[in-house]
XYZ file of C-alpha atoms in Angstrom:
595
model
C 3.272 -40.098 29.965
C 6.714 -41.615 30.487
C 7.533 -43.636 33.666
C 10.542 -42.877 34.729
C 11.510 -40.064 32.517
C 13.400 -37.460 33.425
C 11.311 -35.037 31.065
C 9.252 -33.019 33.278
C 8.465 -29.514 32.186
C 6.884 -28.695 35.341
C 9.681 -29.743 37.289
C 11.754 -26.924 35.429
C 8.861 -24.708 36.100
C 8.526 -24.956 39.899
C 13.001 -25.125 40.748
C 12.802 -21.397 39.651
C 9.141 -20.404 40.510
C 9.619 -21.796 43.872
C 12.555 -19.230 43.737
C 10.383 -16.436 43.551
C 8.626 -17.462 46.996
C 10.131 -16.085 50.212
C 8.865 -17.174 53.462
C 5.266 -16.440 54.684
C 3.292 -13.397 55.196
C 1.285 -12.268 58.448
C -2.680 -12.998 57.743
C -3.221 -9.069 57.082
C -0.173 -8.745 54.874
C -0.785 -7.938 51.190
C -1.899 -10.943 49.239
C -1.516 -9.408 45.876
C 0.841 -9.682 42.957
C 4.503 -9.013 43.581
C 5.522 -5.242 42.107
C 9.535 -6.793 41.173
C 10.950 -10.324 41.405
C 13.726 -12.326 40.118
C 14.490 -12.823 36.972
C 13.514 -16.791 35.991
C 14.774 -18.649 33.245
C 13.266 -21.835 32.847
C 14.799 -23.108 29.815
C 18.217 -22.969 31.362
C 18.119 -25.891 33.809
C 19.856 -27.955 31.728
C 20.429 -30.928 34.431
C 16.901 -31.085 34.480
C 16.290 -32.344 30.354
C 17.472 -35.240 28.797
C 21.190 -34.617 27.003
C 20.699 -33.471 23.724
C 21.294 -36.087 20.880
C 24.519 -36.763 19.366
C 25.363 -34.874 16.066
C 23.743 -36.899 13.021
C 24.134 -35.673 9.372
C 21.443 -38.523 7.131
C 22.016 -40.140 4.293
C 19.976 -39.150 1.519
C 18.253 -41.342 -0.657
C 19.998 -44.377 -2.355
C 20.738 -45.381 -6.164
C 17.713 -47.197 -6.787
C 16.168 -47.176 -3.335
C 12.043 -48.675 -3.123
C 9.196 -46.700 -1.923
C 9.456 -48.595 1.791
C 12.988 -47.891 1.671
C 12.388 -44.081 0.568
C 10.095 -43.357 3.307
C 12.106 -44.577 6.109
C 14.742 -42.537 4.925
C 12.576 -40.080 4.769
C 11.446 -40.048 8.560
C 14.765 -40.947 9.706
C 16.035 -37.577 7.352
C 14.223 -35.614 9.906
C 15.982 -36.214 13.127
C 18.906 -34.446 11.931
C 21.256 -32.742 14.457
C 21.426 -30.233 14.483
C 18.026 -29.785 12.743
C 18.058 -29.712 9.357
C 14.684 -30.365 6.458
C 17.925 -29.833 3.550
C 18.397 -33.712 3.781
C 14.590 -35.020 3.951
C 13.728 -32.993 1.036
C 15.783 -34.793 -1.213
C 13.416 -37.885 -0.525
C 10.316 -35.536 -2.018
C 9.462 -34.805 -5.792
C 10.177 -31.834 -7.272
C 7.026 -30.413 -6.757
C 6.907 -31.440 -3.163
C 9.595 -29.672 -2.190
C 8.798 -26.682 -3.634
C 5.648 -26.962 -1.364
C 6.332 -29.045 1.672
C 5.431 -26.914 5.045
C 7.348 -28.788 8.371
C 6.955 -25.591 9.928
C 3.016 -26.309 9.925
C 3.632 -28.257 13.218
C 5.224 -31.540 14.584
C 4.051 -35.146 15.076
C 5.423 -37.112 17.576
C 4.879 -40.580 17.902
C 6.667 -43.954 19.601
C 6.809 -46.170 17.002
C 6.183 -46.763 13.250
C 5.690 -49.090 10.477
C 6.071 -49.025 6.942
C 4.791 -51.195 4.372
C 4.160 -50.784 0.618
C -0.367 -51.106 0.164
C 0.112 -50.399 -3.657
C 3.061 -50.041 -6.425
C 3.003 -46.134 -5.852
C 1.597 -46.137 -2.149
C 3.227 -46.873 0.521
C 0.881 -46.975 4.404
C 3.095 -45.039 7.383
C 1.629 -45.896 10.735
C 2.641 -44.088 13.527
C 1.795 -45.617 17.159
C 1.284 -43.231 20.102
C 1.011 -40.056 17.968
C 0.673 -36.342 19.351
C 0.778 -32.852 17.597
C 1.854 -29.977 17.678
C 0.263 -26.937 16.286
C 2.809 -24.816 14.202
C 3.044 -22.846 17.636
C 4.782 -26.000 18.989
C 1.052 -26.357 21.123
C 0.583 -29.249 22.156
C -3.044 -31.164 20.271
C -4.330 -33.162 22.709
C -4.657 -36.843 21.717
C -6.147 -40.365 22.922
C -3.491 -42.459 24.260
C -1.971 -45.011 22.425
C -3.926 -43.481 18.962
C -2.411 -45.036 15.974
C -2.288 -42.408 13.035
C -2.063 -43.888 9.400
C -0.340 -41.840 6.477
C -1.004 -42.881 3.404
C 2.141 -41.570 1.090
C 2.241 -41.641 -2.662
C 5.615 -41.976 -4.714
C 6.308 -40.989 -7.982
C 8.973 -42.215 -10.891
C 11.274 -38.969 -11.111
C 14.972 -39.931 -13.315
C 13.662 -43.256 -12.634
C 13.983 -42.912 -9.012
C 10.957 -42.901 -6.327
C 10.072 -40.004 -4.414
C 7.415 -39.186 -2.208
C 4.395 -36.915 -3.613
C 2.591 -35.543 -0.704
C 4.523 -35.529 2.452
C 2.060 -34.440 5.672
C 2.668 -30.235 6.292
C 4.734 -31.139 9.427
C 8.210 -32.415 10.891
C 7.792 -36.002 12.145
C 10.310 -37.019 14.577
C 10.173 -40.426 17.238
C 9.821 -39.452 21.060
C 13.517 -39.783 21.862
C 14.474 -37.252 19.490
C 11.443 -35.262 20.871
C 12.217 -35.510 24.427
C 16.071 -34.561 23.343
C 15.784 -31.631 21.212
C 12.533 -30.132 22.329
C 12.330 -27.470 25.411
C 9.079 -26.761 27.149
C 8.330 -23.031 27.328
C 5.177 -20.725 27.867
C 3.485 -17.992 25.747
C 1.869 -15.230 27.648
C -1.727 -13.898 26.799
C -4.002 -11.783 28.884
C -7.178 -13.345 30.312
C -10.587 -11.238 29.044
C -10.353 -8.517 32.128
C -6.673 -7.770 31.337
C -5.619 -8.169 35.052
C -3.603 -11.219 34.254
C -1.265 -13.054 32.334
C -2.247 -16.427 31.039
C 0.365 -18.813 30.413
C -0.041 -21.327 27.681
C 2.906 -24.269 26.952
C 4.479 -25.027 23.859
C 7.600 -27.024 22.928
C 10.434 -25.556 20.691
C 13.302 -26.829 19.209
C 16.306 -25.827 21.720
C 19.163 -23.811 19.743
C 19.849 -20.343 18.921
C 16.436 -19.922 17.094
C 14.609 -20.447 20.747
C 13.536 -15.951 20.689
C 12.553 -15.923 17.305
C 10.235 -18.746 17.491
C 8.622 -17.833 20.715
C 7.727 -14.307 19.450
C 6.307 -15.574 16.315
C 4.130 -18.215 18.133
C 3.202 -15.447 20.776
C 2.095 -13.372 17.607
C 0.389 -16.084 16.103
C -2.285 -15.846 18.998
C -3.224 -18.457 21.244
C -4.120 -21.806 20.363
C -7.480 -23.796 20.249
C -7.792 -25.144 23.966
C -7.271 -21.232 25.035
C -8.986 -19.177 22.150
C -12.077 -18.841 23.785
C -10.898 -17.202 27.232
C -7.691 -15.585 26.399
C -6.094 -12.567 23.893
C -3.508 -10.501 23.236
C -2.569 -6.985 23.177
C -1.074 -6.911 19.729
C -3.282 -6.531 16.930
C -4.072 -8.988 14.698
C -1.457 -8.774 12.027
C 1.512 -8.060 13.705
C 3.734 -9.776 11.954
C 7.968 -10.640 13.161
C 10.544 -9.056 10.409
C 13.400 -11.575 10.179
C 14.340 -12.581 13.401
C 15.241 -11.491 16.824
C 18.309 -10.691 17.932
C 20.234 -11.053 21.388
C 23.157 -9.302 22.038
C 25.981 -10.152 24.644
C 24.769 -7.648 26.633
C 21.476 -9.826 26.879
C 19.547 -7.188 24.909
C 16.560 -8.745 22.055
C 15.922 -6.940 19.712
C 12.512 -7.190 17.989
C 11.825 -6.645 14.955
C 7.696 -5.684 14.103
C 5.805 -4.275 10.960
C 4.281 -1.325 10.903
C 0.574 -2.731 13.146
C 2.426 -1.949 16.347
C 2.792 1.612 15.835
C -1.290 2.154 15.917
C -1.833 0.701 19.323
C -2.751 3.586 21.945
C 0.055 3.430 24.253
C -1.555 1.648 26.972
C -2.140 -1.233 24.853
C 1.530 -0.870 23.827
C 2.378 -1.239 27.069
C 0.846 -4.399 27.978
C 1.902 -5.719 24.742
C 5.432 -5.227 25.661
C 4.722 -6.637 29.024
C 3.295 -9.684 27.792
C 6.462 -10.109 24.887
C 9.172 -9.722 27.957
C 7.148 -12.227 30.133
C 7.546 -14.774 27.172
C 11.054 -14.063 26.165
C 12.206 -13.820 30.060
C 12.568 -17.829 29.183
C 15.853 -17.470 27.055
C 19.075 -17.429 28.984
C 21.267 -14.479 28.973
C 18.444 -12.138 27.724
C 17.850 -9.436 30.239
C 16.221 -6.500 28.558
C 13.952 -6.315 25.176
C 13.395 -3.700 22.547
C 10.588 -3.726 19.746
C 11.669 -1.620 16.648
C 10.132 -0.807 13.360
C 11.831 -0.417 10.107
C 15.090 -0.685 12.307
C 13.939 2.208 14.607
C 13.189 1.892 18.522
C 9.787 2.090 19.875
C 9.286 4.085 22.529
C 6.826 3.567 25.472
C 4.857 6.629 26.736
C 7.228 7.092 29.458
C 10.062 7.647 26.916
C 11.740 4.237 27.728
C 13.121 1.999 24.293
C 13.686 -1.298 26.133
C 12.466 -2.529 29.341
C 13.745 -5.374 32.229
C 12.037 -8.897 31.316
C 10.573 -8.251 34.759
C 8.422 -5.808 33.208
C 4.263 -6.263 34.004
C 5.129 -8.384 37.195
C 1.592 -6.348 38.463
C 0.220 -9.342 35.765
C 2.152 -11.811 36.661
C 0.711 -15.199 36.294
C -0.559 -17.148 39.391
C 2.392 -16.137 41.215
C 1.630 -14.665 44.721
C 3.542 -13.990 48.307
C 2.537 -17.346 49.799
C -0.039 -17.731 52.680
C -0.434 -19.924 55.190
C -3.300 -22.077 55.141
C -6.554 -22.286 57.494
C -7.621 -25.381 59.218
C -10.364 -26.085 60.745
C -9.860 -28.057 63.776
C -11.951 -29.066 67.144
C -14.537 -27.191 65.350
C -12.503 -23.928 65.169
C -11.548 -22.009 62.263
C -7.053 -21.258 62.619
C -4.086 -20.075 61.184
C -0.816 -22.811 60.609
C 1.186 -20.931 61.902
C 4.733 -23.062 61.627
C 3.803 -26.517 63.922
C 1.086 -24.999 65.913
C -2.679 -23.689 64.881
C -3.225 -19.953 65.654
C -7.063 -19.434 66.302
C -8.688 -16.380 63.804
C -10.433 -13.567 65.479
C -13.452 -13.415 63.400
C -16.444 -15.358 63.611
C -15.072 -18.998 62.279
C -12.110 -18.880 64.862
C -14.599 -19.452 68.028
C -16.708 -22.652 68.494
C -20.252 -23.087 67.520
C -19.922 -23.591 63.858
C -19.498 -27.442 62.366
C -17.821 -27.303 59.504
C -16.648 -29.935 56.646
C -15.001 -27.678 54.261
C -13.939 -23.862 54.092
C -12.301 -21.491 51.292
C -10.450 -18.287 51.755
C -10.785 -15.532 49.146
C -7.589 -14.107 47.285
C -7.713 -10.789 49.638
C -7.228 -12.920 52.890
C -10.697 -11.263 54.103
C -13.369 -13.674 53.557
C -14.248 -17.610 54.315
C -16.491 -19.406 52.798
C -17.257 -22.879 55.146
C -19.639 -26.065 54.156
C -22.100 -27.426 56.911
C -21.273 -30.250 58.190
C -24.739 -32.123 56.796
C -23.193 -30.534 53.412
C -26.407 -28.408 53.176
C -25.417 -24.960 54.029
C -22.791 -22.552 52.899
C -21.847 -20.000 54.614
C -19.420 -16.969 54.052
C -17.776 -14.509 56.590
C -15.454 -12.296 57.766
C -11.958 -14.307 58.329
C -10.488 -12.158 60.542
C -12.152 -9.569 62.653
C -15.932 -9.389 62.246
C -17.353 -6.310 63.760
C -20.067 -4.889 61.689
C -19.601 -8.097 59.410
C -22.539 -10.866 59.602
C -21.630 -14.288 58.989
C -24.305 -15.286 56.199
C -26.146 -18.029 54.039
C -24.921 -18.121 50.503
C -26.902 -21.445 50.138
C -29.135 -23.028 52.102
C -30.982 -26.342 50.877
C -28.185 -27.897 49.111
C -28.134 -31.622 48.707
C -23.905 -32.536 49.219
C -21.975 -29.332 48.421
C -18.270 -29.892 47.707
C -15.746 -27.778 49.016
C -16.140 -23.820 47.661
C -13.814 -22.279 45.745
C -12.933 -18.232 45.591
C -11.844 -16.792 41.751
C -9.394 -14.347 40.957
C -12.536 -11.772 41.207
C -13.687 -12.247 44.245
C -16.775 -14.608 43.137
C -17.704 -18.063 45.076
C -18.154 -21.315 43.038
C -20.242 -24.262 44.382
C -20.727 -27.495 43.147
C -23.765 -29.217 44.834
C -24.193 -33.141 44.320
C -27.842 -33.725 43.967
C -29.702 -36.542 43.123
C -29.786 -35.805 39.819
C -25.959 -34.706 39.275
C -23.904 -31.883 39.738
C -25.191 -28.860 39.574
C -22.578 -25.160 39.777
C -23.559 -22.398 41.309
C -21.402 -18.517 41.155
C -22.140 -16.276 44.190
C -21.049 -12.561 43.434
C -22.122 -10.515 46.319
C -25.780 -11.349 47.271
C -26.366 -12.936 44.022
C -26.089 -16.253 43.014
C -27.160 -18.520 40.074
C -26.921 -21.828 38.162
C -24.304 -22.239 35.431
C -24.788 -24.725 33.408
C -21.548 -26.977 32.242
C -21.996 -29.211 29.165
C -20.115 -32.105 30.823
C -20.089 -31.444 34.199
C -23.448 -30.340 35.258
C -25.623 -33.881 35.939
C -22.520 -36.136 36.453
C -20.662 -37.465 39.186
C -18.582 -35.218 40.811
C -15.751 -35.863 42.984
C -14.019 -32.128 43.561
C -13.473 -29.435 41.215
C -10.893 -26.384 41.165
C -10.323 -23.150 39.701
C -6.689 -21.840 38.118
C -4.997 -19.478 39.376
C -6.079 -17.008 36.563
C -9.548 -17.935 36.473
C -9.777 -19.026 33.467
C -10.505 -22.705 33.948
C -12.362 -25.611 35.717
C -11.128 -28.632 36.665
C -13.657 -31.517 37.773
C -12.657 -34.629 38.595
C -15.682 -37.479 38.257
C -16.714 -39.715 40.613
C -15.263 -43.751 39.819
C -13.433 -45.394 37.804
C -10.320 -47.710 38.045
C -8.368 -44.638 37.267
C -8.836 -40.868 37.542
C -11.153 -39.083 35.245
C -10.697 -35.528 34.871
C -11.902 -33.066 32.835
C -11.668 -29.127 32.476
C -13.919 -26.290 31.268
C -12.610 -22.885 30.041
C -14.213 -19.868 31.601
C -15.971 -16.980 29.674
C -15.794 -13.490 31.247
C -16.903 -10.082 30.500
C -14.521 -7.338 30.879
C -15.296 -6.751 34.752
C -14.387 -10.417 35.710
C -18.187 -11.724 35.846
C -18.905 -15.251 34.482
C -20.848 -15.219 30.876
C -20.873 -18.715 30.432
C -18.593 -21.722 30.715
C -17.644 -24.086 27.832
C -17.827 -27.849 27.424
C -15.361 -29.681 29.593
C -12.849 -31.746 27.409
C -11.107 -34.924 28.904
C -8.027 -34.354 30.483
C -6.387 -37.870 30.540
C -5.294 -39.380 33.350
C -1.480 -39.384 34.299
C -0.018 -43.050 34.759
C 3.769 -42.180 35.136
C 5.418 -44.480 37.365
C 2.439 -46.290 38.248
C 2.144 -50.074 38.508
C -1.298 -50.498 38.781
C -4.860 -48.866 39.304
C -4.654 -45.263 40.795
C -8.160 -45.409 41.842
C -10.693 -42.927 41.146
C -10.464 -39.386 41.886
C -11.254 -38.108 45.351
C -10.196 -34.287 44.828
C -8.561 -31.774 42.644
C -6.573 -28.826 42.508
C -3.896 -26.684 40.804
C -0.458 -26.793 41.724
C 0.397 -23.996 39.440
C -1.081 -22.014 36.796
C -0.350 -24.921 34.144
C -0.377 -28.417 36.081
C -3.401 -29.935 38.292
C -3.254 -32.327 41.166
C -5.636 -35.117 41.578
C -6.074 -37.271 44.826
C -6.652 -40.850 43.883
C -7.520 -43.692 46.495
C -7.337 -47.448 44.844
C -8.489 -48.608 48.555
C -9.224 -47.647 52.239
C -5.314 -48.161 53.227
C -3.794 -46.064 49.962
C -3.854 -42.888 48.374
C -1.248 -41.336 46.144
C -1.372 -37.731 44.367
C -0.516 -37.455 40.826
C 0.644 -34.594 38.297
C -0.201 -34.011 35.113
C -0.394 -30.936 33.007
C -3.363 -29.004 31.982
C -3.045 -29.108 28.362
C -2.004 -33.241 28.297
C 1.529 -32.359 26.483
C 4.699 -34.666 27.924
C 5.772 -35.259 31.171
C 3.420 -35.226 34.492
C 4.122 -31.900 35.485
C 5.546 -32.538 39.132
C 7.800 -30.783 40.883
C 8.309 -34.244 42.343
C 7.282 -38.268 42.560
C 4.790 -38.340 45.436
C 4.971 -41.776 47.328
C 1.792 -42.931 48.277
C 0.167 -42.112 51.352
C -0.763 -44.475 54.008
C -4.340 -44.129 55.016
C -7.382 -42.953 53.338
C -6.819 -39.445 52.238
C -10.014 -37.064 51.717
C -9.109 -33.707 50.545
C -6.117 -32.045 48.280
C -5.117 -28.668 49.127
C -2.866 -26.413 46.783
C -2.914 -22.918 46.421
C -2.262 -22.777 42.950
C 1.629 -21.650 43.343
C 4.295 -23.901 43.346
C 5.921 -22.337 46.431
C 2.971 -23.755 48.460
C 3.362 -27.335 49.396
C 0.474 -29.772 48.366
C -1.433 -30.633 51.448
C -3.620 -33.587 51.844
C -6.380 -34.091 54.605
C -6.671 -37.792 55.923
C -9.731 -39.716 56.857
C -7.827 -39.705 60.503
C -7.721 -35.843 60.662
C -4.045 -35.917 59.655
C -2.494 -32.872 57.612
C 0.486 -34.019 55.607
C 2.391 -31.671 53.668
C 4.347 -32.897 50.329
C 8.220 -32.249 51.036
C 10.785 -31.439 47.641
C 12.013 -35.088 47.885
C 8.272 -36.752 47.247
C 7.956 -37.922 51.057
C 4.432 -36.936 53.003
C 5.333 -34.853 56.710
C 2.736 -34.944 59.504
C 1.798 -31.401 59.387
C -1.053 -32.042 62.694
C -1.312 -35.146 63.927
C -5.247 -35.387 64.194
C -8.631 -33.741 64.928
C -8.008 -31.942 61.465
C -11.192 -31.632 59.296
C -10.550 -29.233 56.455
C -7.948 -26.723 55.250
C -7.545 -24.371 52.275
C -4.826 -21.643 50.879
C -6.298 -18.455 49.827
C -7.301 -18.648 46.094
């Protein structure tokens, strides 16, 4: 991460998802997708990305030029502006350009060195190095990793070029951070209820379409593979390029694949390729052809509004107020003042640590206090509806988490380590989590989408996370659930230890929280995003909070403010400018958005 970049792709993300977001609903208003929405275009924000470099036309190689020198004109060759490979070819062999693939991906790295290790070798090492898939997917890496390159030269007209030049454009941060635009490709989750999203970083220019539908087409990458996938068949393949007219009209161009899919599949294909391409300013409507000729959807339509599938939109819901629990009642925030709930939860006699609220705004889930019990009940009115005991027995249960589907999550802390449970209905059972089950927990949450896990483990000087993708059958239920891969921890702007992490949560459907305490005076929240690309994913720089702060609350949308829970029953609520507002002033225990 970059301290005190201006290169946040989440930042971009939440000015114009916040947009979406109007106001609060009443407790039994509809807490499902919205039908319509604004149109969002998050690559357009152009006061929120570094400038864009200055025109630069290389040099190409010189008269009599050594292998060191070769190489670094190489590499420099490759920052051209606007992007050009015409140059940095010139510093290959004959038969390496006739072969070299930079569309393959990207590496990105800080800095490099060059030195000559033999009379027709010469050892590239690149310091801080990412990739990128040839999606523009970001590969997550180990900070700081060092990658060597070992390039050979050859004598051609008595002049060295290089060989065997890595399938890939390799370009220095700076240029990086100046050229490249963070952007999302949409994929269904396994159910088909929603759309996943799933970064990437492309090259800004007129190209910006084209290359988004061909990565969309491509399929999704590694991290996602698993839990994701797309309603155009394998094969579909892009036919020259797309086209945008001034009437903000694309035009895509498919093979023949397209024209077999039943035309409910074709449908959600077409939602999922406006969802991605809603991203490029000025376009507006889209059109898939064939061989030059419209396709038409079953309702006779040729092109549809980018706004099309909004029923699947991703992790983007009319925001809710949260719950509290407070002098051992269960209430509503409503503005500065907390609203007791009619159900069960909203009247004393219940002590409570921690609560959830399922996506439907009808059901709680609440922790004992002695972190033993868990219990789930109506939220609201609870005639005919017992409040009963999902769990009883548990060792330390952490707070409970709702998915997309209705089913609860519980991670109990026993003796012997973490172990997850899934309630659906009256059933419940152990999941086991390569990675997660038997350590140290601190929290966990769920995304939006349901597709993932974050856990963040117990110590450290600094936060360890980790996250887990989900595997569902077709009705939502929970098959299984992969091994959890580090996340690394975010240490933009920081000047020292962050602590370990205390709790977890999403802020959006591609960047997690984490709650961090370095002492019992200081806690800070930090950003990153999910798949460790650039940038820490905030929609702003938190200051740290004074106090001891013991649970993070986000509802997964980036029109609800993070809340934190203090160790003095404060509720502070993150404002746009980074600052922490006194929400309650005391006696507050828990609190939780719907999920």
């Amino acid at each position: 991460m970059r301290s005190g970049s201006s290169y946040r792709p989440g930042r971009v993300l939440a000015a114009l998802v916040a947009a979406l977001v109007a106001g609060l609903v009443a407790l039994t208003g509809c807490a499902g997708l919205p039908e319509s929405g604004p149109v969002h275009h998050y690559a357009d924000q152009s006061e929120r990305v570094p400038q864009e470099p200055a025109y630069f036309s290389p040099p190409g190689p010189a008269r009599g030029a050594s292998p060191v020198s070769v190489v670094k004109g190489f590499m420099l060759a490759m920052q051209a502006n606007p992007p050009s490979t015409a140059v940095a070819r010139s510093f290959l062999s004959a038969d390496a350009r006739a072969t070299w693939k930079p569309s393959e991906g990207t590496i990105v790295y800080g800095a490099s060195s060059v030195a000559r290790s033999a009379p027709a070798e010469v050892t590239l090492r690149l310091v801080d190095a990412h990739r990128l898939d040839a999606r523009g997917g970001w590969i997550n890496g180990q900070p700081g990793r060092t990658d060597t390159v070992q390039l050979h030269v050859v004598r051609e007209k008595g002049e060295w070029r290089i060989a065997d030049p890595p399938d890939a454009l390799v370009v220095i941060e700076s240029y990086f951070q100046g050229k490249f635009a963070p952007f999302d490709l949409y994929f269904y989750d396994q159910t088909g209820h929603v759309l996943v999203p799933e970064p990437v970083y492309l090259p800004r220019g007129e190209q910006t379409a084209t290359n988004l539908v061909r990565g969309l087409l491509a399929g999704p990458g590694r991290a996602l593979a698993g839990v994701v996938r797309s309603a155009f068949p394998l094969g579909t393949d892009l036919d020259l390029s797309v086209t945008v007219s001034e009437s903000g009209l694309a035009e895509v161009p498919l093979n023949g694949d397209v024209l077999k899919l039943p035309p409910e599949q074709l449908t959600r294909a077409v939602a999922e390729l406006a969802w991605t391409l809603r991203q490029v300013p000025g376009l507006d409507r889209v059109r898939i052809t064939v061989d030059g000729a419209p396709v038409p959807l079953s309702d006779g339509r040729i092109d549809v509004g980018v706004d099309e599938g909004s029923r699947f939109a991703p992790g983007v819901r009319r925001a809710q107020p949260p719950v509290v629990v407070r002098q051992g009642r269960v209430g509503l925030l409503d503005g500065g003042r907390l609203r007791p709930l009619p159900g069960p939860f909203g009247s004393t006699g219940f002590s409570l640590r921690t609560v959830a609220v399922d996506r439907g705004v009808r059901h709680l889930a609440a922790v004992g206090t002695n972190g033993r019990t868990v219990y789930v009940g109506p939220l609201a009115d609870g005639r005919g509806h017992r409040v009963r005991r999902v769990l009883d027995g548990g060792s330390d249960v952490l707070r409970p988490a709702f998915d997309m589907f209705g089913q609860l999550w519980l991670v109990d802390r026993t003796p012997r380590g973490a172990v997850v449970h899934v309630v659906e209905g009256r059933d419940e059972r152990v999941v086991r989590i390569p990675g997660v089950s038997g350590q140290s927990v601190a929290g966990f949450a769920l995304s939006p989408d349901g597709t993932r896990m974050v856990v963040g483990l117990s110590g450290g000087a600094m936060p360890r996370l980790v996250v887990a993708d989900i595997v569902r059958s077709p009705d939502g239920a929970v098959r299984r659930v992969l091994a959890a891969r580090d996340l690394p921890a975010p240490t933009s702007g920081l000047t020292g230890d962050a602590g370990p992490a205390v709790d977890v949560g999403w802020a959006s459907a591609t960047t997690v929280a984490v709650l961090t305490r370095s002492g019992a005076a200081s806690s800070r929240v930090l950003f990153l995003l999910a798949d460790d690309s650039p940038g820490d994913g905030s929609p702003n720089t938190p200051v740290p909070i004074s106090g001891a702060g013991e649970q993070l609350v986000s509802g997964g949308d980036l029109g609800d403010p993070v809340l934190v829970v203090t160790g003095d029953g404060r509720l502070l609520s993150l404002s746009g400018n980074g600052q922490w507002t006194r929400r309650l002033a005391g006696g507050v225990v828990a609190a939780a958005y719907p999920g």
